[in-house]
Structures are given as C-alpha cells and as structure tokens.
Amino acid sequence: MEKETAATKESAAELQSTSYKSPATTGGRWYNIFPALNWLRAYKPNWLRADLIAGVTLAAYLMPAGLADASLANLPPEAGLYACLFSGLVFWLFCSSRHTAITVTSAISVLVGASLGDLAGGDPSRFWALASCTALIVGVLGFIAWLAKAGVIVNFISESVLVGFKCGIALFIASTQLPKLFGFKGSHGDFWERSGYFFSHLRETNMASLLLGLCALAMLLLGKRFLKNKPVALFVVIAGIVAAASMDLGSLGVKLLGQVPQGLPPFGLPAVHVSDLNDLLPLALGCFLLGMVETAALGRMFAVKHGYRFDPNQELLGIASANVMAGLGHGFPVSGGMSQSLVNESGGARTPLSGFIAALLMLLIVLFVSGVLRYLPQPVLAAIVLMAVMGLFNIAALRHFWRADRWEFVVAMAALLGVLGSGLLRGVLIGAIISVVQLLRRASRPHVAFLGRIPGTRRFSDMARHPDNQPVPGALLVRIESSLLYFNAEHVRDMVAARLRAEATPPKIVILDLSASPHMDIQACGVVMNMADDIKAVGARVQIVEARSSVRDRLRAEGMEEHVSQVNRFTSVADAVEDFQKAATK
C-alpha cells in the first residue's frame, strides 16, 4: 500500500506541471476546456496497467450500483447501466479530478424516483422519458454554471446540511427497500406512510425472500469487514443469479428482476412535451445542487490527499457533459459517487482514463451480458441498496455536531426532518435555505472584540478570551472581525453602544481597529460615521487604526476624516495607545 501511495504521488507530481498550463503554453483554450489533452501528453506507459486494473475494479462496482439505484429511481434496471455507461464515456475528458468516478447515486436516484410519479401519471415510459429529460436539464444548468464560473456555489451548502440531508435520505431509502427484502410489495408516500405500511404488513413476509436477502446482507457486511476494496457486491449479484437460475427461486415466491434488454438504446432526445421542462426545473435544480456539492467535495478530498490541483469550476463542465450524455442515452442524472470513487482510487488509478476504461467495460456488459440479469432476485438487490445507504447515515457526524456546536446539530436535524416530513425535493430546498440563513445569520452578527494589552508586550487581544489581559485606563479598544456591510454594521454599532453604557466611567478615546475588516460598503460607512457621533456624544474622541487600503479609500471618500482624526496607514493600535497615554500625562 505504501508503494502504491508513493507511485500515486509520483504520478501526481509529474502531471502537476501539465494539468493547468496557460493557453500560451498549451496551445489555446482547448487545453483549458479539455484537461485530458494536457495529461494525455504526459501519459507514461507504466500508468496504463494501473488504470486498467482500476477501471476493471470500478466497472465491477458500477454494474450493481447502476441496477440498485435504478430501482430507487423507479426505473428499469437498464436505465442505471445506460447512465453509468454514457456518462463515463465523456466525463474523463472534462474533469480536473483524477480519481472521481461519475455514476448514479442513491441520493439523486431516490430524489428522481420520489418526484416524477405525479407528472408521469402512472405511465412507465413517460416516467423514464422525464427522468432522462431531467438529466439533460441538469447538464444545461451545469454548462450555464460553468460559463458563469459558479464553482464557488458549492461553498454555500454547509456540511451540517449535507449530513442531515444524507441521514434523511438513508432513512427514506430504507423504508423503500425493507419491503423488498421481506418479500412483499411496499407502499407509496413519504417516510412515515411507508414505515407504517411496512410494520403493519410484516405478516405478509415471504420467508424465502427474507432468508435470501439476509444472506446477501451478511455476505456484504462480511465483505466490507474482511475484503475491503473488493467488488463484493458483484460477487453477491453473481451468486444471487446462479441461485435463482439453478434453484427456481421464483416458484418459492421470490421476485426476480425480470427481463433486461440486451444492447444499446436509441440515442437521442427523450419524448417529452415542451411544457414539461418548467415542471422538471425544480427537480433538476435539486439534482444539480446535490451532484455539484458531492462531486466538488470528492475532487477536493482527492486533490489534497494526492497533491494535485483541483478546479471546481472545471468539474461543472464535467458534470454538464456527463448528464447530457446520460439524458441522450436514456439514463438519468449522475454525479460523482463516493464509494465508486474510493474504489477507483484504491484500485490504483493514475489518471481519469480509468473511468473511460470502466465505461468501455460497461458497454460490453450492456451489449453481451445484461440478458442474464433477469434472474437477479429483488431481495439481493435490496440488500445491496441497504448496504450502500448505511454509509449515508453518519451518526458520528451528528454526535460531533452535538458536542461541538449545537446550532450545527439543529441545522442537520432540520434538514433530516425536512426530508422525512416534506419530501426529498423540498428537503433539498429546505437544506439550501437553511445554509443561506445560517450564512446570513453569522455574517449579520460579526464578532466585536474589546481588546486589552497582553502583559509585558505591545500586542493586544480579545479580553473575553484572555481575561488576564490588561485594560487601558481611559481607552476603549475595539476590533471588528468582519467586513462591514449594510446588513451587519448596525449590529456593530449596537455592540459598541452597549459597551459604552456598561463602562463605569466613559472612556476618553475609542480606538477602532479595522485590521480584520477587508471591505466596507457605502451604507456601512454611514453607520460607522453615526457610531462615531455616538461616541463623541459621551465625550470621547474616535481614532481609526490599521484600516486596509480599500477601507481607507472608502472612509476618506465618504468624509470620515471630518468626523474623526486622520485615517492613515501608519498608526497601529499600540501606537495609538502610546500617543493617548503620552497626551494624558502632559
């Protein structure tokens, strides 16, 4: 393993010099649009063996994942195979991450499956066409986001929201798969309706189905424990097919997957109405946000681990192209998959070529092998899905939020309950809204530090954090630890006013340290001027120190120097305190 890691880092160093060259050195914009053109030029023959092994291993994981997630999306099993196949044929050309694997995912699949029923009106072929059209819209959204360089959007969805959403998804998926594991037909509706139906119909359990499903689940659990990074799910699928075909499990009431067409579907636009596009937009937006956040998080993780650069904006183009191909190829929305990407990495992938190799193997499966999948028992497929979603329910993260930050825990639980109580699509939107509200809440209440001298030094720090700091008699030292903007400036003014009222003796000077305020807008500047008037009203003067150049320019342009002393870049907090103390002793 150490040798493999060393080899991976060596290849990362060799690729680093070619992956992000400027147009002047790489021959133009095509090298920026297609990062593969850069690393293919540096490709070394000894990398091919590693990429081949990783590609074969990845394909072994993609096949059962495609089948399982298609069932979550309420689509025929071949839809998952088509989505993995066609998206994998193009993603490698555009992605900047060398380890991320494009695939169908449980979260997006169940989102699709839960959102299209009413619009499809009970027509399976229309349902499939709407799912494929959703992938096309996701691709268009990704392309627009790439043009707008909107990769930074991923930073607006907090980790607590993602954890809560995934936990909710895991519980919802469990409520859809447990009836299949127990061998009876499940219900429709939200999590609570499905769960109630499951417990009230346990008497309908088919013991052959339950025994088979539990055996499959046990094999998967043992494989996870003792055969890490091995395609255990593929072995379970093969064992299930062999058992069903040789033991005639269908006669015992075990439901089988059914006919899976062999060969490729007609490539082209899905048959939907133009009026459907508007109805599909909210779902496509939810799928896009989920896919973008997941794919960017994976890319960033691998880039840090292996020492190469990652461009989240470039990944948007990869997501866009992959979803367009999935939609045209009768698949449904795709994104970077966590477990598949980890398999790709542990398989020794050196470049994104491993993903292309996996897609080619998926093509062979669709062309020549998919017919035998009709014998796959539904309880085995349910066990594979349940095993996959166990990783989504991150109880350790929830426990950490509870210990470290109760607000983060509340946010995670709100997202979780939003999924269970309001549905998956609304759960995504609730999570996004919570993220924005959380961001605005923190930005609108910046920390205002009241400073004291660190004993024996000329340095000053927050007295609330360091009670042994020494206050400066007659002076109030204030540091604003945020940009000053129209929506948070009044909070700062209120904090300073409250501190002035709390002082037993009004200070003679208030020193405003703006070193931690990189920006100030016009409205905030007006609030600061009003705050200066408040300070002068209690008989104190105001001095602004350590303001950054852009903030100084704003203050001068708005006439701040007429309200206070000169705003310059030379005076520090220590200098201002010393000048005040010298003047006080005269």
CSV table of N, CA and C in Angstrom, one decimal, residues 306-454:
chain,number,residue,atom,x,y,z
A,306,HIS,N,-3.6,13.6,-2.7
A,306,HIS,CA,-2.5,13.2,-3.7
A,306,HIS,C,-1.7,14.4,-4.2
A,307,GLY,N,-2.0,15.6,-3.7
A,307,GLY,CA,-1.1,16.7,-4.1
A,307,GLY,C,-1.2,17.2,-5.5
A,308,TYR,N,-2.4,17.3,-6.0
A,308,TYR,CA,-2.5,18.0,-7.3
A,308,TYR,C,-3.6,19.1,-7.2
A,309,ARG,N,-3.7,19.9,-8.2
A,309,ARG,CA,-4.7,21.0,-8.1
A,309,ARG,C,-6.1,20.5,-8.6
A,310,PHE,N,-7.1,21.1,-8.0
A,310,PHE,CA,-8.5,20.8,-8.3
A,310,PHE,C,-9.2,22.1,-8.7
A,311,ASP,N,-9.9,22.1,-9.8
A,311,ASP,CA,-10.7,23.2,-10.2
A,311,ASP,C,-12.2,22.9,-10.2
A,312,PRO,N,-12.9,23.4,-9.1
A,312,PRO,CA,-14.3,23.1,-9.0
A,312,PRO,C,-15.2,23.6,-10.2
A,313,ASN,N,-14.7,24.7,-10.8
A,313,ASN,CA,-15.5,25.2,-11.9
A,313,ASN,C,-15.3,24.3,-13.1
A,314,GLN,N,-14.2,23.7,-13.3
A,314,GLN,CA,-14.0,22.8,-14.4
A,314,GLN,C,-14.8,21.5,-14.2
A,315,GLU,N,-15.0,21.1,-13.0
A,315,GLU,CA,-15.8,19.9,-12.7
A,315,GLU,C,-17.3,20.2,-13.1
A,316,LEU,N,-17.7,21.4,-13.1
A,316,LEU,CA,-19.1,21.7,-13.5
A,316,LEU,C,-19.2,21.3,-15.0
A,317,LEU,N,-18.2,21.6,-15.8
A,317,LEU,CA,-18.3,21.2,-17.2
A,317,LEU,C,-18.3,19.6,-17.3
A,318,GLY,N,-17.6,19.0,-16.5
A,318,GLY,CA,-17.6,17.5,-16.5
A,318,GLY,C,-19.0,17.0,-16.1
A,319,ILE,N,-19.6,17.6,-15.1
A,319,ILE,CA,-21.0,17.2,-14.7
A,319,ILE,C,-22.0,17.5,-15.8
A,320,ALA,N,-21.8,18.6,-16.5
A,320,ALA,CA,-22.7,19.0,-17.5
A,320,ALA,C,-22.6,18.0,-18.7
A,321,SER,N,-21.4,17.7,-19.1
A,321,SER,CA,-21.3,16.8,-20.3
A,321,SER,C,-21.8,15.4,-19.9
A,322,ALA,N,-21.5,14.9,-18.7
A,322,ALA,CA,-21.9,13.6,-18.3
A,322,ALA,C,-23.4,13.5,-18.2
A,323,ASN,N,-24.1,14.5,-17.7
A,323,ASN,CA,-25.6,14.4,-17.6
A,323,ASN,C,-26.2,14.6,-19.0
A,324,VAL,N,-25.6,15.4,-19.9
A,324,VAL,CA,-26.2,15.5,-21.2
A,324,VAL,C,-26.1,14.1,-21.9
A,325,MET,N,-25.0,13.4,-21.8
A,325,MET,CA,-24.8,12.1,-22.4
A,325,MET,C,-25.8,11.1,-21.7
A,326,ALA,N,-25.9,11.2,-20.4
A,326,ALA,CA,-26.8,10.2,-19.7
A,326,ALA,C,-28.3,10.5,-20.2
A,327,GLY,N,-28.7,11.7,-20.4
A,327,GLY,CA,-30.0,12.0,-20.8
A,327,GLY,C,-30.3,11.6,-22.2
A,328,LEU,N,-29.3,11.8,-23.1
A,328,LEU,CA,-29.4,11.4,-24.5
A,328,LEU,C,-29.4,9.8,-24.6
A,329,GLY,N,-28.8,9.2,-23.7
A,329,GLY,CA,-28.6,7.7,-23.7
A,329,GLY,C,-29.7,7.0,-22.9
A,330,HIS,N,-30.8,7.7,-22.6
A,330,HIS,CA,-31.9,7.1,-21.8
A,330,HIS,C,-31.5,6.7,-20.4
A,331,GLY,N,-30.6,7.5,-19.8
A,331,GLY,CA,-30.3,7.3,-18.4
A,331,GLY,C,-31.0,8.3,-17.5
A,332,PHE,N,-30.4,8.7,-16.4
A,332,PHE,CA,-31.0,9.7,-15.5
A,332,PHE,C,-29.8,10.4,-14.8
A,333,PRO,N,-30.1,11.4,-14.0
A,333,PRO,CA,-29.0,12.3,-13.5
A,333,PRO,C,-27.9,11.5,-12.8
A,334,VAL,N,-26.7,12.0,-13.0
A,334,VAL,CA,-25.5,11.4,-12.4
A,334,VAL,C,-24.6,12.4,-11.7
A,335,SER,N,-23.7,12.0,-10.9
A,335,SER,CA,-22.7,12.8,-10.3
A,335,SER,C,-21.6,12.0,-9.8
A,336,GLY,N,-20.6,12.6,-9.1
A,336,GLY,CA,-19.5,11.9,-8.5
A,336,GLY,C,-20.0,11.0,-7.4
A,337,GLY,N,-19.6,9.7,-7.4
A,337,GLY,CA,-20.1,8.8,-6.4
A,337,GLY,C,-19.0,8.5,-5.4
A,338,MET,N,-19.3,8.6,-4.1
A,338,MET,CA,-18.3,8.5,-3.0
A,338,MET,C,-17.6,7.1,-3.1
A,339,SER,N,-18.5,6.0,-2.9
A,339,SER,CA,-17.9,4.7,-2.8
A,339,SER,C,-17.2,4.3,-4.1
A,340,GLN,N,-17.8,4.6,-5.2
A,340,GLN,CA,-17.2,4.2,-6.5
A,340,GLN,C,-15.8,5.0,-6.7
A,341,SER,N,-15.8,6.2,-6.3
A,341,SER,CA,-14.5,7.0,-6.4
A,341,SER,C,-13.4,6.4,-5.5
A,342,LEU,N,-13.8,6.0,-4.3
A,342,LEU,CA,-12.9,5.4,-3.4
A,342,LEU,C,-12.3,4.1,-3.9
A,343,VAL,N,-13.2,3.3,-4.6
A,343,VAL,CA,-12.8,2.1,-5.2
A,343,VAL,C,-11.8,2.4,-6.4
A,344,ASN,N,-12.1,3.4,-7.1
A,344,ASN,CA,-11.2,3.8,-8.2
A,344,ASN,C,-9.9,4.2,-7.7
A,345,GLU,N,-9.8,5.0,-6.6
A,345,GLU,CA,-8.6,5.4,-6.0
A,345,GLU,C,-7.8,4.2,-5.5
A,346,SER,N,-8.5,3.4,-4.7
A,346,SER,CA,-7.8,2.2,-4.1
A,346,SER,C,-7.4,1.2,-5.1
A,347,GLY,N,-8.0,1.2,-6.3
A,347,GLY,CA,-7.6,0.3,-7.4
A,347,GLY,C,-6.3,0.7,-8.0
A,348,GLY,N,-5.8,1.9,-7.7
A,348,GLY,CA,-4.5,2.4,-8.2
A,348,GLY,C,-4.6,3.3,-9.4
A,349,ALA,N,-5.8,4.0,-9.6
A,349,ALA,CA,-6.0,4.9,-10.7
A,349,ALA,C,-4.9,5.9,-10.7
A,350,ARG,N,-4.3,6.2,-11.9
A,350,ARG,CA,-3.3,7.2,-12.1
A,350,ARG,C,-3.9,8.5,-12.7
A,351,THR,N,-4.9,8.2,-13.6
A,351,THR,CA,-5.5,9.3,-14.4
A,351,THR,C,-7.0,9.0,-14.6
A,352,PRO,N,-7.7,10.0,-15.1
A,352,PRO,CA,-9.2,9.8,-15.4
A,352,PRO,C,-9.4,8.7,-16.4
A,353,LEU,N,-8.4,8.2,-17.1
A,353,LEU,CA,-8.5,7.2,-18.1
A,353,LEU,C,-9.2,5.9,-17.5
A,354,SER,N,-9.0,5.7,-16.2
A,354,SER,CA,-9.6,4.5,-15.6
A,354,SER,C,-11.1,4.6,-15.7
A,355,GLY,N,-11.7,5.8,-15.6
A,355,GLY,CA,-13.1,6.0,-15.7
A,355,GLY,C,-13.6,5.6,-17.1
A,356,PHE,N,-12.8,6.0,-18.1
A,356,PHE,CA,-13.2,5.7,-19.5
A,356,PHE,C,-13.1,4.2,-19.7
A,357,ILE,N,-12.1,3.5,-19.2
A,357,ILE,CA,-12.0,2.1,-19.3
A,357,ILE,C,-13.2,1.4,-18.6
A,358,ALA,N,-13.6,1.9,-17.5
A,358,ALA,CA,-14.8,1.3,-16.8
A,358,ALA,C,-16.0,1.5,-17.7
A,359,ALA,N,-16.1,2.6,-18.4
A,359,ALA,CA,-17.3,2.8,-19.2
A,359,ALA,C,-17.3,1.9,-20.4
A,360,LEU,N,-16.1,1.6,-21.0
A,360,LEU,CA,-16.0,0.6,-22.1
A,360,LEU,C,-16.4,-0.8,-21.6
A,361,LEU,N,-16.0,-1.1,-20.4
A,361,LEU,CA,-16.4,-2.5,-19.9
A,361,LEU,C,-17.9,-2.5,-19.6
A,362,MET,N,-18.5,-1.4,-19.2
A,362,MET,CA,-20.0,-1.3,-19.0
A,362,MET,C,-20.6,-1.5,-20.4
A,363,LEU,N,-20.0,-0.9,-21.4
A,363,LEU,CA,-20.6,-1.1,-22.8
A,363,LEU,C,-20.6,-2.6,-23.2
A,364,LEU,N,-19.6,-3.3,-22.9
A,364,LEU,CA,-19.5,-4.8,-23.1
A,364,LEU,C,-20.6,-5.5,-22.3
A,365,ILE,N,-20.8,-5.1,-21.1
A,365,ILE,CA,-21.9,-5.7,-20.3
A,365,ILE,C,-23.2,-5.5,-20.9
A,366,VAL,N,-23.5,-4.2,-21.3
A,366,VAL,CA,-24.8,-3.9,-21.9
A,366,VAL,C,-25.0,-4.7,-23.2
A,367,LEU,N,-23.9,-4.8,-24.0
A,367,LEU,CA,-24.1,-5.5,-25.3
A,367,LEU,C,-24.2,-7.0,-25.2
A,368,PHE,N,-23.5,-7.6,-24.2
A,368,PHE,CA,-23.4,-9.1,-24.3
A,368,PHE,C,-23.9,-9.8,-23.0
A,369,VAL,N,-24.0,-9.1,-21.9
A,369,VAL,CA,-24.2,-9.8,-20.6
A,369,VAL,C,-25.5,-9.5,-19.9
A,370,SER,N,-26.1,-8.3,-20.2
A,370,SER,CA,-27.3,-7.8,-19.5
A,370,SER,C,-28.5,-8.8,-19.5
A,371,GLY,N,-28.6,-9.7,-20.5
A,371,GLY,CA,-29.7,-10.6,-20.6
A,371,GLY,C,-29.8,-11.5,-19.4
A,372,VAL,N,-28.7,-11.9,-18.8
A,372,VAL,CA,-28.7,-12.9,-17.7
A,372,VAL,C,-29.2,-12.2,-16.4
A,373,LEU,N,-29.2,-10.9,-16.4
A,373,LEU,CA,-29.6,-10.1,-15.1
A,373,LEU,C,-31.1,-10.4,-14.8
A,374,ARG,N,-31.9,-10.9,-15.7
A,374,ARG,CA,-33.3,-11.2,-15.4
A,374,ARG,C,-33.5,-12.1,-14.2
A,375,TYR,N,-32.4,-12.9,-13.9
A,375,TYR,CA,-32.5,-13.9,-12.8
A,375,TYR,C,-32.2,-13.3,-11.5
A,376,LEU,N,-31.7,-12.0,-11.5
A,376,LEU,CA,-31.3,-11.4,-10.2
A,376,LEU,C,-32.5,-11.2,-9.2
A,377,PRO,N,-32.4,-11.8,-8.0
A,377,PRO,CA,-33.5,-11.7,-7.1
A,377,PRO,C,-33.6,-10.3,-6.5
A,378,GLN,N,-34.9,-9.8,-6.4
A,378,GLN,CA,-35.1,-8.5,-5.8
A,378,GLN,C,-34.6,-8.3,-4.4
A,379,PRO,N,-34.7,-9.4,-3.5
A,379,PRO,CA,-34.1,-9.2,-2.2
A,379,PRO,C,-32.6,-9.0,-2.2
A,380,VAL,N,-31.9,-9.6,-3.1
A,380,VAL,CA,-30.5,-9.4,-3.2
A,380,VAL,C,-30.2,-8.0,-3.6
A,381,LEU,N,-30.9,-7.4,-4.5
A,381,LEU,CA,-30.8,-6.0,-4.9
A,381,LEU,C,-31.1,-5.1,-3.8
A,382,ALA,N,-32.1,-5.4,-3.0
A,382,ALA,CA,-32.5,-4.6,-1.9
A,382,ALA,C,-31.4,-4.6,-0.8
A,383,ALA,N,-30.7,-5.8,-0.6
A,383,ALA,CA,-29.6,-5.9,0.3
A,383,ALA,C,-28.5,-5.0,-0.1
A,384,ILE,N,-28.2,-5.0,-1.4
A,384,ILE,CA,-27.1,-4.1,-1.9
A,384,ILE,C,-27.4,-2.6,-1.7
A,385,VAL,N,-28.7,-2.2,-1.9
A,385,VAL,CA,-29.0,-0.9,-1.7
A,385,VAL,C,-28.9,-0.5,-0.2
A,386,LEU,N,-29.4,-1.4,0.7
A,386,LEU,CA,-29.4,-1.1,2.1
A,386,LEU,C,-27.9,-1.0,2.6
A,387,MET,N,-27.1,-1.9,2.1
A,387,MET,CA,-25.7,-1.8,2.4
A,387,MET,C,-25.1,-0.5,2.0
A,388,ALA,N,-25.4,0.0,0.8
A,388,ALA,CA,-24.9,1.3,0.3
A,388,ALA,C,-25.3,2.4,1.2
A,389,VAL,N,-26.6,2.4,1.6
A,389,VAL,CA,-27.1,3.6,2.3
A,389,VAL,C,-26.7,3.6,3.8
A,390,MET,N,-26.1,2.5,4.3
A,390,MET,CA,-25.6,2.6,5.7
A,390,MET,C,-24.5,3.6,5.8
A,391,GLY,N,-23.8,3.8,4.7
A,391,GLY,CA,-22.7,4.8,4.8
A,391,GLY,C,-23.3,6.3,4.7
A,392,LEU,N,-24.5,6.4,4.3
A,392,LEU,CA,-25.1,7.8,4.3
A,392,LEU,C,-25.5,8.2,5.7
A,393,PHE,N,-25.9,7.3,6.5
A,393,PHE,CA,-26.4,7.7,7.9
A,393,PHE,C,-25.2,7.9,8.8
A,394,ASN,N,-24.7,9.1,8.9
A,394,ASN,CA,-23.4,9.4,9.6
A,394,ASN,C,-23.7,9.8,11.0
A,395,ILE,N,-23.9,8.8,11.9
A,395,ILE,CA,-24.2,9.1,13.3
A,395,ILE,C,-23.1,9.7,14.0
A,396,ALA,N,-21.8,9.4,13.5
A,396,ALA,CA,-20.7,10.0,14.2
A,396,ALA,C,-20.6,11.5,13.9
A,397,ALA,N,-21.0,12.0,12.7
A,397,ALA,CA,-21.0,13.4,12.5
A,397,ALA,C,-22.1,14.1,13.3
A,398,LEU,N,-23.3,13.5,13.4
A,398,LEU,CA,-24.3,14.1,14.2
A,398,LEU,C,-23.9,14.2,15.7
A,399,ARG,N,-23.2,13.2,16.2
A,399,ARG,CA,-22.7,13.2,17.6
A,399,ARG,C,-21.6,14.3,17.7
A,400,HIS,N,-20.8,14.5,16.7
A,400,HIS,CA,-19.8,15.5,16.7
A,400,HIS,C,-20.4,16.9,16.7
A,401,PHE,N,-21.5,17.1,15.9
A,401,PHE,CA,-22.2,18.4,15.9
A,401,PHE,C,-22.8,18.7,17.3
A,402,TRP,N,-23.3,17.7,17.9
A,402,TRP,CA,-24.0,17.8,19.2
A,402,TRP,C,-22.9,18.3,20.3
A,403,ARG,N,-21.8,17.7,20.2
A,403,ARG,CA,-20.7,18.1,21.2
A,403,ARG,C,-20.1,19.4,20.8
A,404,ALA,N,-19.8,19.7,19.6
A,404,ALA,CA,-19.0,20.8,19.2
A,404,ALA,C,-19.8,22.1,19.0
A,405,ASP,N,-21.0,22.0,18.4
A,405,ASP,CA,-21.8,23.2,18.1
A,405,ASP,C,-23.3,22.8,18.0
A,406,ARG,N,-24.1,23.1,19.0
A,406,ARG,CA,-25.5,22.7,19.0
A,406,ARG,C,-26.2,23.3,17.8
A,407,TRP,N,-25.8,24.5,17.4
A,407,TRP,CA,-26.5,25.1,16.2
A,407,TRP,C,-26.4,24.2,15.0
A,408,GLU,N,-25.1,23.7,14.8
A,408,GLU,CA,-24.9,22.9,13.6
A,408,GLU,C,-25.7,21.6,13.7
A,409,PHE,N,-25.9,21.1,14.9
A,409,PHE,CA,-26.8,19.9,15.1
A,409,PHE,C,-28.2,20.2,14.8
A,410,VAL,N,-28.7,21.4,15.2
A,410,VAL,CA,-30.1,21.8,14.9
A,410,VAL,C,-30.3,21.9,13.4
A,411,VAL,N,-29.3,22.5,12.7
A,411,VAL,CA,-29.4,22.6,11.3
A,411,VAL,C,-29.4,21.2,10.6
A,412,ALA,N,-28.6,20.3,11.1
A,412,ALA,CA,-28.6,19.0,10.5
A,412,ALA,C,-29.9,18.3,10.7
A,413,MET,N,-30.4,18.4,11.9
A,413,MET,CA,-31.7,17.7,12.2
A,413,MET,C,-32.9,18.4,11.4
A,414,ALA,N,-32.8,19.7,11.2
A,414,ALA,CA,-33.8,20.4,10.4
A,414,ALA,C,-33.8,19.8,9.0
A,415,ALA,N,-32.6,19.6,8.4
A,415,ALA,CA,-32.5,19.1,7.1
A,415,ALA,C,-33.0,17.6,7.1
A,416,LEU,N,-32.7,16.9,8.1
A,416,LEU,CA,-33.1,15.5,8.2
A,416,LEU,C,-34.6,15.4,8.2
A,417,LEU,N,-35.2,16.2,9.1
A,417,LEU,CA,-36.7,16.1,9.3
A,417,LEU,C,-37.4,16.8,8.1
A,418,GLY,N,-36.7,17.7,7.4
A,418,GLY,CA,-37.3,18.3,6.2
A,418,GLY,C,-37.4,17.2,5.1
A,419,VAL,N,-36.4,16.3,5.0
A,419,VAL,CA,-36.5,15.2,4.0
A,419,VAL,C,-37.6,14.3,4.4
A,420,LEU,N,-37.7,13.9,5.7
A,420,LEU,CA,-38.7,12.9,6.1
A,420,LEU,C,-40.1,13.5,6.1
A,421,GLY,N,-40.2,14.7,6.5
A,421,GLY,CA,-41.6,15.3,6.6
A,421,GLY,C,-42.1,16.0,5.4
A,422,SER,N,-41.2,16.6,4.6
A,422,SER,CA,-41.7,17.4,3.4
A,422,SER,C,-41.4,16.8,2.1
A,423,GLY,N,-40.7,15.7,2.1
A,423,GLY,CA,-40.3,15.0,0.8
A,423,GLY,C,-38.9,15.4,0.4
A,424,LEU,N,-38.4,14.7,-0.5
A,424,LEU,CA,-37.0,14.8,-0.9
A,424,LEU,C,-36.6,16.1,-1.6
A,425,LEU,N,-37.4,16.5,-2.6
A,425,LEU,CA,-37.1,17.7,-3.3
A,425,LEU,C,-37.3,18.9,-2.4
A,426,ARG,N,-38.3,18.9,-1.6
A,426,ARG,CA,-38.4,20.0,-0.6
A,426,ARG,C,-37.3,20.0,0.4
A,427,GLY,N,-36.9,18.8,0.7
A,427,GLY,CA,-35.8,18.6,1.7
A,427,GLY,C,-34.5,19.2,1.2
A,428,VAL,N,-34.3,19.1,-0.1
A,428,VAL,CA,-33.1,19.7,-0.7
A,428,VAL,C,-33.2,21.2,-0.6
A,429,LEU,N,-34.4,21.8,-1.0
A,429,LEU,CA,-34.6,23.2,-0.9
A,429,LEU,C,-34.5,23.7,0.5
A,430,ILE,N,-35.1,23.0,1.5
A,430,ILE,CA,-35.0,23.4,2.9
A,430,ILE,C,-33.5,23.4,3.3
A,431,GLY,N,-32.8,22.4,2.9
A,431,GLY,CA,-31.3,22.4,3.2
A,431,GLY,C,-30.6,23.6,2.6
A,432,ALA,N,-30.9,23.9,1.4
A,432,ALA,CA,-30.3,25.1,0.7
A,432,ALA,C,-30.7,26.4,1.5
A,433,ILE,N,-31.9,26.5,1.8
A,433,ILE,CA,-32.4,27.7,2.5
A,433,ILE,C,-31.7,27.8,3.9
A,434,ILE,N,-31.7,26.7,4.6
A,434,ILE,CA,-31.0,26.7,5.9
A,434,ILE,C,-29.6,27.1,5.8
A,435,SER,N,-28.9,26.6,4.7
A,435,SER,CA,-27.5,27.0,4.5
A,435,SER,C,-27.3,28.5,4.4
A,436,VAL,N,-28.2,29.1,3.5
A,436,VAL,CA,-28.2,30.5,3.3
A,436,VAL,C,-28.5,31.3,4.6
A,437,VAL,N,-29.5,30.9,5.3
A,437,VAL,CA,-29.9,31.5,6.5
A,437,VAL,C,-28.8,31.5,7.5
A,438,GLN,N,-28.2,30.3,7.6
A,438,GLN,CA,-27.0,30.1,8.5
A,438,GLN,C,-25.9,31.1,8.2
A,439,LEU,N,-25.6,31.2,6.9
A,439,LEU,CA,-24.6,32.1,6.4
A,439,LEU,C,-24.9,33.5,6.8
A,440,LEU,N,-26.1,33.9,6.5
A,440,LEU,CA,-26.5,35.3,6.8
A,440,LEU,C,-26.6,35.6,8.3
A,441,ARG,N,-27.0,34.6,9.0
A,441,ARG,CA,-27.0,34.8,10.5
A,441,ARG,C,-25.6,35.1,11.0
A,442,ARG,N,-24.6,34.3,10.5
A,442,ARG,CA,-23.3,34.6,11.0
A,442,ARG,C,-22.7,35.9,10.5
A,443,ALA,N,-23.0,36.1,9.2
A,443,ALA,CA,-22.4,37.3,8.6
A,443,ALA,C,-23.0,38.6,9.2
A,444,SER,N,-24.3,38.5,9.6
A,444,SER,CA,-25.0,39.7,10.1
A,444,SER,C,-24.7,40.0,11.6
A,445,ARG,N,-24.0,39.0,12.3
A,445,ARG,CA,-23.6,39.2,13.7
A,445,ARG,C,-22.1,39.0,13.8
A,446,PRO,N,-21.3,39.8,13.2
A,446,PRO,CA,-19.8,39.6,13.3
A,446,PRO,C,-19.4,39.8,14.8
A,447,HIS,N,-18.2,39.1,15.1
A,447,HIS,CA,-17.7,39.3,16.4
A,447,HIS,C,-17.0,40.6,16.6
A,448,VAL,N,-17.3,41.3,17.7
A,448,VAL,CA,-16.7,42.6,18.0
A,448,VAL,C,-15.9,42.3,19.3
A,449,ALA,N,-14.5,42.4,19.1
A,449,ALA,CA,-13.6,42.1,20.2
A,449,ALA,C,-13.2,43.4,20.9
A,450,PHE,N,-13.3,43.4,22.2
A,450,PHE,CA,-12.8,44.5,23.0
A,450,PHE,C,-11.5,44.1,23.6
A,451,LEU,N,-10.4,44.9,23.3
A,451,LEU,CA,-9.1,44.5,23.4
A,451,LEU,C,-8.4,45.0,24.7
A,452,GLY,N,-7.5,44.2,25.2
A,452,GLY,CA,-6.6,44.6,26.3
A,452,GLY,C,-5.2,44.2,25.9
A,453,ARG,N,-4.2,44.8,26.7
A,453,ARG,CA,-2.8,44.6,26.4
A,453,ARG,C,-2.4,43.2,26.9
A,454,ILE,N,-1.7,42.4,26.1
A,454,ILE,CA,-1.1,41.2,26.5
A,454,ILE,C,0.0,41.6,27.5
